[in-house]
Coordinates of C-alpha atoms and ligand atoms in Angstrom, one line a residue:
M942 CA 72.3 124.4 153.0
E943 CA 73.9 121.3 151.5
C944 CA 73.2 122.5 148.3
S945 CA 74.8 125.8 148.2
W946 CA 78.4 124.5 148.3
K947 CA 77.8 122.2 145.7
T948 CA 76.4 124.7 143.5
L949 CA 79.3 127.1 143.9
L950 CA 81.7 124.2 143.0
L951 CA 79.6 123.6 140.0
L952 CA 80.0 127.2 139.0
V953 CA 83.7 127.2 139.6
C954 CA 84.1 123.9 137.5
T955 CA 82.1 125.5 134.8
S956 CA 84.4 128.5 134.6
L957 CA 87.4 126.1 134.7
G958 CA 85.9 124.7 131.3
V959 CA 85.2 121.1 133.1
Q960 CA 81.7 121.4 131.6
Y961 CA 80.2 119.7 134.5
T962 CA 76.7 121.4 134.4
A963 CA 76.4 120.8 130.8
I964 CA 76.9 116.9 131.3
R965 CA 74.6 117.0 134.5
S966 CA 71.8 119.2 133.1
F967 CA 71.8 116.9 130.1
H968 CA 70.3 114.2 132.3
D969 CA 67.8 116.8 133.2
S970 CA 68.1 115.7 136.9
F971 CA 69.7 118.7 138.1
S972 CA 66.9 121.1 137.6
G973 CA 66.9 122.7 140.9
S974 CA 67.6 119.4 142.8
C975 CA 71.2 118.9 144.3
Q976 CA 70.9 115.3 145.4
D977 CA 73.6 114.3 142.9
S978 CA 76.9 114.3 144.4
T979 CA 79.9 116.0 142.6
S980 CA 82.2 113.1 143.1
A981 CA 85.4 112.7 141.0
A982 CA 83.9 110.0 139.0
A983 CA 81.5 112.3 137.3
A984 CA 84.0 113.7 135.3
R985 CA 84.9 110.1 134.0
K986 CA 83.8 109.5 130.5
H987 CA 82.8 106.2 129.4
I988 CA 83.6 105.7 125.8
L989 CA 82.4 103.0 123.5
L990 CA 84.0 102.4 120.3
F991 CA 80.9 100.8 118.3
A992 CA 82.0 98.9 115.1
Q993 CA 81.9 95.7 113.2
T994 CA 84.6 93.1 112.3
R995 CA 87.0 94.4 109.9
S996 CA 85.9 98.2 109.8
G997 CA 89.2 99.7 110.9
S998 CA 88.3 99.4 114.8
S999 CA 91.9 98.3 115.8
F1000 CA 93.3 101.3 114.1
T1001 CA 90.6 103.7 115.7
G1002 CA 90.9 102.1 119.1
Q1003 CA 94.6 103.2 119.2
L1004 CA 93.4 106.9 119.3
F1005 CA 92.3 105.9 122.8
N1006 CA 95.0 103.4 123.6
Q1007 CA 97.6 105.9 123.4
H1008 CA 96.2 108.6 125.5
P1009 CA 97.9 108.3 128.9
G1010 CA 94.5 109.5 130.6
I1011 CA 92.3 106.9 129.0
F1012 CA 92.1 102.9 130.1
Y1013 CA 91.4 101.3 126.9
V1014 CA 90.1 97.6 126.7
F1015 CA 90.1 95.7 123.2
E1016 CA 86.9 93.7 122.9
P1017 CA 86.2 92.4 126.4
L1018 CA 83.0 90.9 125.1
F1019 CA 84.7 88.2 123.6
H1020 CA 85.1 86.2 126.7
V1021 CA 81.4 86.3 127.4
Q1022 CA 80.6 85.0 123.9
Q1023 CA 83.0 82.3 124.3
A1024 CA 81.7 81.3 127.7
F1025 CA 78.2 81.3 126.0
T1026 CA 79.1 79.5 123.1
N1027 CA 80.7 76.7 125.1
S1028 CA 78.0 76.3 127.7
S1029 CA 75.8 73.1 127.6
S1030 CA 72.8 73.3 125.3
R1031 CA 70.2 73.5 128.1
L1032 CA 72.0 76.7 129.5
Q1033 CA 72.6 77.9 126.2
R1034 CA 68.8 78.1 125.3
A1035 CA 68.2 79.9 128.6
L1036 CA 71.0 82.4 127.8
D1037 CA 70.5 82.9 124.2
G1038 CA 69.5 86.0 122.3
R1039 CA 68.5 88.9 124.6
A1040 CA 70.3 87.3 127.5
L1041 CA 73.6 87.3 125.9
L1042 CA 73.1 91.2 125.1
G1043 CA 72.1 91.6 128.6
A1044 CA 75.3 89.9 129.8
Y1045 CA 77.3 92.0 127.4
R1046 CA 75.7 95.3 128.7
D1047 CA 76.4 94.0 132.5
L1048 CA 80.0 93.4 131.7
L1049 CA 80.4 96.9 130.0
L1050 CA 78.9 98.6 133.1
N1051 CA 81.2 96.5 135.2
L1052 CA 84.3 97.5 133.5
Y1053 CA 83.3 101.1 133.2
N1054 CA 83.5 101.1 137.0
C1055 CA 87.1 99.2 136.6
D1056 CA 85.5 96.4 138.2
F1057 CA 86.8 93.1 136.6
S1058 CA 85.0 90.4 138.7
F1059 CA 82.2 90.0 136.0
L1060 CA 85.0 89.6 133.4
E1061 CA 86.8 87.1 135.5
S1062 CA 84.0 84.9 135.8
Y1063 CA 84.0 84.6 132.0
I1064 CA 87.5 83.8 131.5
R1065 CA 88.6 80.3 130.6
P1066 CA 90.4 78.7 132.1
E1067 CA 89.2 80.1 135.0
P1068 CA 91.6 82.8 136.8
Q1069 CA 93.7 81.5 139.8
D1070 CA 94.0 84.3 142.6
H1071 CA 92.9 86.8 140.2
M1072 CA 95.6 85.8 137.9
T1073 CA 95.1 84.9 134.2
G1074 CA 97.2 84.4 131.0
A1075 CA 94.1 84.1 128.9
F1076 CA 92.9 87.6 128.7
F1077 CA 91.8 88.2 125.3
R1078 CA 94.3 90.5 123.4
R1079 CA 95.8 91.9 126.7
S1080 CA 98.7 93.4 124.6
S1081 CA 96.2 95.5 122.8
S1082 CA 95.8 97.6 125.9
H1083 CA 98.8 99.8 126.8
A1084 CA 97.8 100.2 130.4
L1085 CA 97.8 96.3 130.7
C1086 CA 101.4 96.1 129.4
T1087 CA 102.9 99.1 131.6
P1088 CA 103.4 99.8 135.3
P1089 CA 101.8 99.0 137.7
V1090 CA 100.6 96.0 136.0
C1091 CA 103.7 95.1 134.0
Q1092 CA 107.2 96.3 135.0
E1093 CA 108.8 95.2 131.8
G1094 CA 109.4 96.6 128.4
A1095 CA 111.0 99.9 129.2
K1096 CA 113.6 99.4 126.4
E1097 CA 111.1 98.5 123.9
I1098 CA 108.6 101.0 124.5
L1099 CA 111.6 103.6 124.0
A1100 CA 112.5 102.0 120.8
G1101 CA 109.0 102.5 119.4
Q1102 CA 108.1 98.6 119.3
P1103 CA 104.3 98.1 119.3
D1104 CA 103.0 96.6 122.6
E1105 CA 101.6 93.6 120.7
V1106 CA 105.3 92.5 119.8
W1107 CA 107.0 92.6 123.3
C1108 CA 104.1 92.6 125.7
P1109 CA 103.1 88.8 125.2
K1110 CA 106.8 87.7 125.8
K1111 CA 107.9 89.8 128.6
C1112 CA 104.9 90.5 130.7
Q1113 CA 104.0 87.5 132.8
A1114 CA 100.4 86.5 133.6
L1115 CA 98.0 89.3 134.1
N1116 CA 97.0 90.1 137.6
L1117 CA 93.4 91.5 137.5
T1118 CA 93.5 93.3 140.9
L1119 CA 96.3 95.3 139.4
A1120 CA 94.4 95.8 136.2
S1121 CA 91.4 97.4 138.2
Q1122 CA 93.9 99.7 140.0
A1123 CA 95.4 100.7 137.0
C1124 CA 92.0 101.4 135.3
Q1125 CA 91.0 103.4 138.6
A1126 CA 94.2 105.6 138.2
R1127 CA 93.2 106.6 134.7
T1128 CA 90.7 109.2 134.3
H1129 CA 88.3 107.7 131.6
V1130 CA 87.5 104.2 130.1
A1131 CA 87.3 103.3 126.5
I1132 CA 86.1 100.0 125.3
K1133 CA 86.1 98.7 121.9
T1134 CA 83.5 96.2 120.7
V1135 CA 82.5 94.7 117.4
R1136 CA 80.1 92.1 119.2
I1137 CA 76.9 94.3 119.7
P1138 CA 74.8 94.3 116.7
E1139 CA 73.0 97.5 116.7
I1140 CA 73.0 101.1 118.3
G1141 CA 69.5 100.4 119.9
D1142 CA 71.1 97.6 122.0
L1143 CA 72.9 100.3 124.0
R1144 CA 70.0 102.3 125.2
T1145 CA 69.9 101.2 128.7
L1146 CA 73.8 101.9 129.1
S1147 CA 73.1 105.3 127.4
E1148 CA 70.7 106.2 129.8
D1149 CA 72.2 104.7 133.1
P1150 CA 72.6 107.7 135.4
R1151 CA 75.9 106.0 136.5
L1152 CA 77.6 106.4 133.3
D1153 CA 78.4 109.3 131.0
L1154 CA 78.5 107.3 127.8
R1155 CA 80.1 108.4 124.7
I1156 CA 79.6 106.3 121.6
I1157 CA 81.9 106.4 118.6
H1158 CA 80.1 104.7 115.8
L1159 CA 82.6 103.5 113.3
V1160 CA 81.5 102.5 110.0
R1161 CA 83.2 101.2 107.0
D1162 CA 82.3 100.8 103.5
P1163 CA 80.8 97.2 103.2
R1164 CA 82.8 96.4 100.2
A1165 CA 85.9 97.1 102.2
I1166 CA 84.9 95.2 104.9
L1167 CA 84.2 92.2 103.0
A1168 CA 87.7 92.3 101.1
S1169 CA 89.3 92.7 104.7
R1170 CA 87.3 89.6 105.8
M1171 CA 88.4 87.7 102.8
T1172 CA 91.9 88.4 103.4
A1173 CA 91.9 87.9 107.4
F1174 CA 89.8 84.7 107.6
A1175 CA 90.7 83.3 104.4
G1176 CA 89.5 79.7 105.6
K1177 CA 86.1 80.8 106.0
F1178 CA 86.0 82.5 102.7
R1179 CA 86.9 79.7 100.4
A1180 CA 83.9 80.2 98.4
W1181 CA 84.2 83.8 98.1
K1182 CA 87.9 83.4 97.1
M1183 CA 86.9 81.3 94.4
W1184 CA 84.3 83.7 93.3
N1185 CA 87.0 86.4 93.2
A1186 CA 89.3 84.4 91.1
T1187 CA 86.7 83.1 88.5
G1188 CA 84.1 86.0 88.7
R1189 CA 81.3 83.4 88.8
Q1190 CA 79.1 83.0 92.0
P1191 CA 79.5 79.7 93.4
R1192 CA 76.1 78.3 94.4
Y1193 CA 77.1 77.5 98.0
V1194 CA 78.4 81.0 98.8
D1195 CA 77.0 82.3 101.9
L1196 CA 75.6 85.9 101.5
T1197 CA 74.1 86.1 105.1
Q1198 CA 77.1 87.3 107.0
I1199 CA 77.6 90.7 104.7
T1200 CA 73.8 91.2 104.6
R1201 CA 73.5 91.0 108.4
T1202 CA 76.5 93.6 108.6
C1203 CA 74.7 95.9 106.2
R1204 CA 71.3 95.7 108.0
D1205 CA 72.8 96.3 111.5
I1206 CA 74.7 99.5 110.3
E1207 CA 71.5 100.6 108.6
Y1208 CA 69.3 100.2 111.8
S1209 CA 72.0 101.8 113.7
V1210 CA 72.2 104.8 111.4
E1211 CA 68.4 105.2 111.2
T1212 CA 68.1 105.1 114.8
R1213 CA 70.4 108.0 115.0
M1214 CA 68.4 109.8 112.1
Q1215 CA 65.2 109.5 114.2
K1216 CA 67.0 111.9 116.6
S1217 CA 66.4 109.8 119.5
T1218 CA 66.8 112.0 122.7
W1219 CA 68.9 109.1 124.5
L1220 CA 71.5 109.7 122.0
R1221 CA 71.5 113.3 122.0
G1222 CA 75.2 114.5 122.6
R1223 CA 76.3 111.0 123.1
Y1224 CA 76.8 109.8 119.6
L1225 CA 79.4 110.4 117.0
L1226 CA 79.3 108.8 113.6
V1227 CA 82.8 108.3 112.0
R1228 CA 83.4 107.0 108.4
Y1229 CA 86.7 104.9 108.6
E1230 CA 87.5 106.3 105.1
D1231 CA 87.5 109.9 106.4
L1232 CA 89.7 109.0 109.3
A1233 CA 92.1 107.2 107.1
L1234 CA 92.3 110.1 104.8
N1235 CA 92.6 112.7 107.4
P1236 CA 93.6 111.0 110.6
E1237 CA 94.6 114.0 112.5
E1238 CA 91.7 116.2 111.6
K1239 CA 89.3 113.4 112.6
A1240 CA 91.1 112.6 115.6
K1241 CA 90.6 116.3 116.7
E1242 CA 86.8 116.0 115.8
I1243 CA 86.5 112.8 117.9
Y1244 CA 88.2 114.3 121.0
R1245 CA 86.2 117.6 120.6
F1246 CA 83.2 115.5 120.8
L1247 CA 84.3 113.9 123.8
G1248 CA 85.3 116.9 125.5
L1249 CA 88.9 115.9 126.3
D1250 CA 92.3 117.2 125.1
L1251 CA 94.0 115.4 122.4
H1252 CA 97.2 114.2 123.7
Q1253 CA 100.3 114.8 122.0
R1254 CA 101.1 110.9 122.2
V1255 CA 98.1 110.3 120.1
L1256 CA 99.2 112.7 117.5
M1257 CA 102.7 111.1 117.3
W1258 CA 101.1 107.9 117.0
I1259 CA 99.1 109.1 114.1
A1260 CA 102.2 110.3 112.5
H1261 CA 103.9 107.2 112.7
N1262 CA 101.2 105.0 111.5
T1263 CA 99.4 106.7 108.7
N1264 CA 102.3 107.2 106.2
G1265 CA 104.1 104.1 105.6
T1266 CA 107.0 105.1 107.6
V1267 CA 106.9 102.1 110.0
P1268 CA 109.6 99.3 110.2
S1269 CA 108.2 96.5 107.8
S1270 CA 109.8 93.7 110.0
S1271 CA 107.5 90.7 109.2
E1272 CA 107.0 90.3 112.8
W1273 CA 105.1 93.5 113.0
N1274 CA 102.7 92.6 110.2
Y1275 CA 100.2 90.6 111.8
K1276 CA 96.5 90.1 111.2
Y1277 CA 95.3 92.8 113.3
S1278 CA 98.4 95.1 112.8
T1279 CA 97.4 98.8 112.8
T1280 CA 100.8 99.8 111.9
R1281 CA 100.6 100.3 108.1
D1282 CA 99.7 103.1 105.5
S1283 CA 96.1 103.9 106.3
K1284 CA 95.4 106.0 103.3
A1285 CA 96.2 102.9 101.0
T1286 CA 94.4 100.3 102.8
A1287 CA 91.2 102.2 103.1
Q1288 CA 90.6 101.8 99.5
S1289 CA 92.4 98.7 98.6
W1290 CA 89.0 96.7 98.0
R1291 CA 88.9 98.5 94.7
V1292 CA 91.8 96.3 93.4
H1293 CA 91.2 93.3 95.6
L1294 CA 87.5 92.7 94.7
N1295 CA 86.4 91.1 91.8
F1296 CA 83.6 93.3 89.9
D1297 CA 81.1 90.5 90.0
I1298 CA 81.4 90.5 94.0
V1299 CA 81.0 94.3 94.1
K1300 CA 78.0 94.3 92.1
T1301 CA 76.4 91.7 94.5
V1302 CA 77.3 93.6 97.5
Q1303 CA 76.1 96.8 96.2
S1304 CA 72.7 95.3 95.5
L1305 CA 72.5 93.7 99.1
C1306 CA 73.7 96.7 100.8
N1307 CA 72.1 99.3 98.5
R1308 CA 70.7 101.3 101.1
T1309 CA 73.5 101.2 103.6
L1310 CA 75.7 102.2 100.9
S1311 CA 73.5 105.4 100.0
L1312 CA 72.9 106.2 103.7
L1313 CA 76.4 106.5 104.4
G1314 CA 77.4 108.4 101.1
Y1315 CA 79.4 105.7 99.5
K1316 CA 79.1 105.6 95.9
L1317 CA 78.1 102.7 93.7
V1318 CA 80.4 101.7 90.9
Q1319 CA 78.8 100.8 87.6
S1320 CA 81.8 99.3 85.8
F1321 CA 85.0 97.6 86.2
L1322 CA 86.9 101.0 85.6
S1323 CA 84.9 103.4 87.7
K1324 CA 85.7 100.8 90.5
L1325 CA 89.2 101.9 90.4
L1326 CA 88.3 105.5 90.7
I1327 CA 88.1 106.9 94.3
H1328 CA 84.6 108.3 94.9
F1329 CA 82.9 109.1 98.1
A1330 CA 81.0 112.1 99.3
T1331 CA 82.2 113.9 102.2
H1332 CA 80.2 115.6 104.9
F1333 CA 77.3 113.5 104.1
Y1334 CA 75.4 113.0 107.2
P1335 CA 73.2 115.3 109.1
K1336 CA 74.9 116.5 112.5
Ligands
NAG1721 C1 85.5 75.2 125.0 O1 85.2 73.9 125.2 C2 86.5 73.4 124.4 C3 86.1 71.7 124.4 O2 85.5 71.2 125.5 C4 87.7 73.5 125.0 O3 88.7 72.8 124.7 C5 87.7 75.1 125.2 O4 88.9 75.4 125.9 C6 86.6 75.8 125.9 N1 86.7 77.1 125.6 C7 86.3 78.0 126.4 C8 86.4 79.4 126.3 O5 85.6 77.5 127.5
NAG1722 C1 98.0 91.1 142.5 O1 98.3 92.4 143.0 C2 97.7 92.6 144.1 C3 97.7 94.1 144.3 O2 99.0 94.6 144.1 C4 98.5 92.0 145.1 O3 98.1 92.1 146.4 C5 98.4 90.6 144.8 O4 99.5 89.7 145.8 C6 98.9 90.2 143.4 N1 98.8 88.6 143.1 C7 99.7 87.8 142.8 C8 98.9 86.3 142.7 O5 100.8 88.3 142.7
NAG1723 C1 104.8 110.7 103.8 O1 104.6 112.0 104.2 C2 105.7 113.0 103.4 C3 105.4 114.4 103.9 O2 105.4 114.3 105.3 C4 105.5 112.8 102.0 O3 106.6 113.6 101.3 C5 105.4 111.5 101.6 O4 105.0 111.3 100.1 C6 104.5 110.5 102.6 N1 104.8 109.0 102.2 C7 103.5 108.2 101.8 C8 104.0 107.0 101.6 O5 102.7 108.5 101.6
NAG1724 C1 90.9 88.8 94.2 O1 91.5 88.7 93.0 C2 92.4 89.5 92.6 C3 92.9 89.5 91.2 O2 93.1 87.9 91.1 C4 93.5 89.4 93.7 O3 94.5 90.5 93.4 C5 92.9 89.8 95.0 O4 93.8 89.8 96.1 C6 91.9 89.0 95.4 N1 91.1 89.6 96.6 C7 91.2 88.7 97.7 C8 90.4 89.5 98.8 O5 91.5 87.6 97.8
NAG1725 C1 68.5 100.3 95.4 O1 67.8 99.4 95.0 C2 66.5 99.9 94.5 C3 65.7 98.7 93.9 O2 66.4 97.8 93.4 C4 66.6 101.0 93.7 O3 65.2 101.4 93.2 C5 67.3 102.3 94.3 O4 67.6 103.1 93.4 C6 68.7 101.6 94.7 N1 69.1 102.6 95.5 C7 70.3 103.2 95.2 C8 70.8 104.3 96.2 O5 71.2 102.9 94.3

């Protein structure tokens, strides 16, 4: 019967440690029926690095970008958001809200299948002959800077230069057909996004039988997120800068963004705590501070969760980027740089935020902080001491 050789193959796969049966039975579609084909695509993991702006996601994304078996894309949803923001107001109204989320999800599904056609329709200026020079942060994807997509850079890679430094200069316009082929050639796909508000928005993707979605939910202390945003986006944070310098809150300071960030984190973590079945086995919460403090150990935990081997290249990248040993050429230090001492930067909000701001954020984000095990500071002095609970969240 059709079924038997597949069952046999499954048994072989299981004994080889491919964990195929575990994955299929999780969909509870395998109980007795064999209509699912054992295609190679079944082993493909669809990894989503789910985070907020300035929560250490560039750093964390490198754990996937450096793996030769993973095709990593840095925030493809940027193009969707741009296209929606720019559309005419009539269209805008029609597309707003849930529709934007729908477009995000469609694009993710498309990319997880190495199909770049959706993305292509959002890139501006429009790609010609599937060629574009406007792919957002193309050089944050190692696969888009190396053969077959780009033939340059052998010397620079050998010298240990980050792709972000040499790739924009040496690699010509991006051929999206080649990008798709490079994606198909790798076993797994990982996508980083900071544009989806909360984990509940991922339910349809998580339940999609065509995907084997693994969500890495990266969180960071909201006080650190704020300090990092103030530095990276100084122009938009003038009022906050003033507050930081004077210790007095300007009347026109905008508290809504950080409040929303905290609320989104809170909702996501609560969804997880309700033990939603659609998240079972598919969700891992990672605190950036834990990763920054013990990058190797945390990377191992992440890869264990994914059911993948931690490649030597990832370990090497960690060794080179978490201990201040990287060349400090000014060119290499830019806004989204990940090459720096992660241990020091994770806690730098303690010296970079005025205590008055800290108190306000603690009261706005009180529940989020306590859910994630970040301790409140009560005085200027205790702000300087590093306190945070480890092993805080229920598995
Ligand atoms: C949005 O519109 C502005 C002004 O028309 C234009 O300069 C810009 O390139 C557009 N951006 C995108 C992503 O379409
Ligand atoms: C892009 O790559 C494809 C696949 O190799 C090739 O057929 C096509 O000619 C390339 N496009 C351009 C404009 O070079
Ligand atoms: C880097 O690691 C070495 C040991 O591997 C240690 O002696 C040194 O203090 C570390 N440097 C920093 C800046 O943490
Ligand atoms: C806030 O002020 C302190 C002390 O004046 C300064 O060291 C720090 O860089 C400022 N923080 C930000 C985010 O601008
Ligand atoms: C959060 O704020 C509420 C009300 O202000 C307070 O009762 C509670 O103890 C605070 N929670 C934490 C964890 O500080």
